[in-house]
Tab-separated table of C-alpha atoms in Angstrom:
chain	number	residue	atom	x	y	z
A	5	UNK	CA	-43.197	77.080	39.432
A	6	UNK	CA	-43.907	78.927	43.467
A	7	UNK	CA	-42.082	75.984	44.500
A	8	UNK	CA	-39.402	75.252	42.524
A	9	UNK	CA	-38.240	79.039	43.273
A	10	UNK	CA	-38.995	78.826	47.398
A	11	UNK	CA	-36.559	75.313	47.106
A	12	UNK	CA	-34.036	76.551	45.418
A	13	UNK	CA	-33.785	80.195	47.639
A	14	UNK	CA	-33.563	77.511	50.384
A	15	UNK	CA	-30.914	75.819	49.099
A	16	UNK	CA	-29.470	79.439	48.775
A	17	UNK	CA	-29.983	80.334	52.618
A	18	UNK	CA	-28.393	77.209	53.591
A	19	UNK	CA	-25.667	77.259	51.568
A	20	UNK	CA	-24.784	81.088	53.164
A	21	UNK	CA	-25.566	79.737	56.777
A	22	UNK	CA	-22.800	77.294	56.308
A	23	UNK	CA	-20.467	79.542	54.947
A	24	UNK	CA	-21.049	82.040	57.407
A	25	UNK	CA	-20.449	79.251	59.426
A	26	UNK	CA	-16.769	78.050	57.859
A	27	UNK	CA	-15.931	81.954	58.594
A	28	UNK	CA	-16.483	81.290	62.107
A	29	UNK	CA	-14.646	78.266	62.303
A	30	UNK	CA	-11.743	79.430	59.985
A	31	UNK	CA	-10.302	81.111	63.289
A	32	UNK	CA	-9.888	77.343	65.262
A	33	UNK	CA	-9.815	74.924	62.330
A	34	UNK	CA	-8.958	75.439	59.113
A	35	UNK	CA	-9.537	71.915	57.449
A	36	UNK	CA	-13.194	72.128	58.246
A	37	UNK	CA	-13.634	75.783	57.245
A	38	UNK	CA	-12.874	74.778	53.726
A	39	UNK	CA	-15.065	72.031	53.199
A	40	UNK	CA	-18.235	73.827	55.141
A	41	UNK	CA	-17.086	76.371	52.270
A	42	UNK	CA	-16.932	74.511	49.363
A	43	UNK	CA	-20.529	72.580	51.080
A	44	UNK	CA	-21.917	76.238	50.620
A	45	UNK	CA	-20.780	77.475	47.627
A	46	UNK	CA	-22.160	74.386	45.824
A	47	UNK	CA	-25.484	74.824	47.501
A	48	UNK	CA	-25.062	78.197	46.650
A	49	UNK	CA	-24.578	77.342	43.241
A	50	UNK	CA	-26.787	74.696	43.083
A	51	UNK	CA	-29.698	76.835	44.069
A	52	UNK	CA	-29.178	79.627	41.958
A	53	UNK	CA	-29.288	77.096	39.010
A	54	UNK	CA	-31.485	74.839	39.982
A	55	UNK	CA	-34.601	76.815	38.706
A	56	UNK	CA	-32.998	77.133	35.325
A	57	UNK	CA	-31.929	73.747	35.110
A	58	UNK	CA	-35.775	72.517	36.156
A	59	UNK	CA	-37.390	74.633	33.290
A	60	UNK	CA	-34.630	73.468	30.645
A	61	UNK	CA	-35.961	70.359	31.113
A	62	UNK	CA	-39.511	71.053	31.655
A	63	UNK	CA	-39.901	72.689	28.450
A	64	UNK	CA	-42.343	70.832	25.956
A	65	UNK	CA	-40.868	69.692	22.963
């Protein structure tokens, strides 16, 4: 359970790294601001769900 939550605020961190670092970029280049954005919102996504995607799935039938 400790785990699946310190992965998944991970993925979170990450994912807000690289969008702070699209910001940055969205001053020189625009194409790769975008996709370093959409990178991070996915991981952002991704790791805000992740722990309540694991436990659907772990759940004992």
């Amino acid at each position: 359970m400790e785990k699946n939550i310190k992965k998944s605020l991970l993925l979170v961190g990450i994912g807000v790294g690289l969008y702070l670092i699209g910001a940055v970029f969205s001053v020189s280049n625009g194409t790769l601001s975008l996709i370093l954005k959409a990178c991070a919102v996915v991981l952002i996504v991704g790791g805000l769900f992740a722990f309540e995607i694991l436990s659907y799935f772990k759940k004992p039938k």
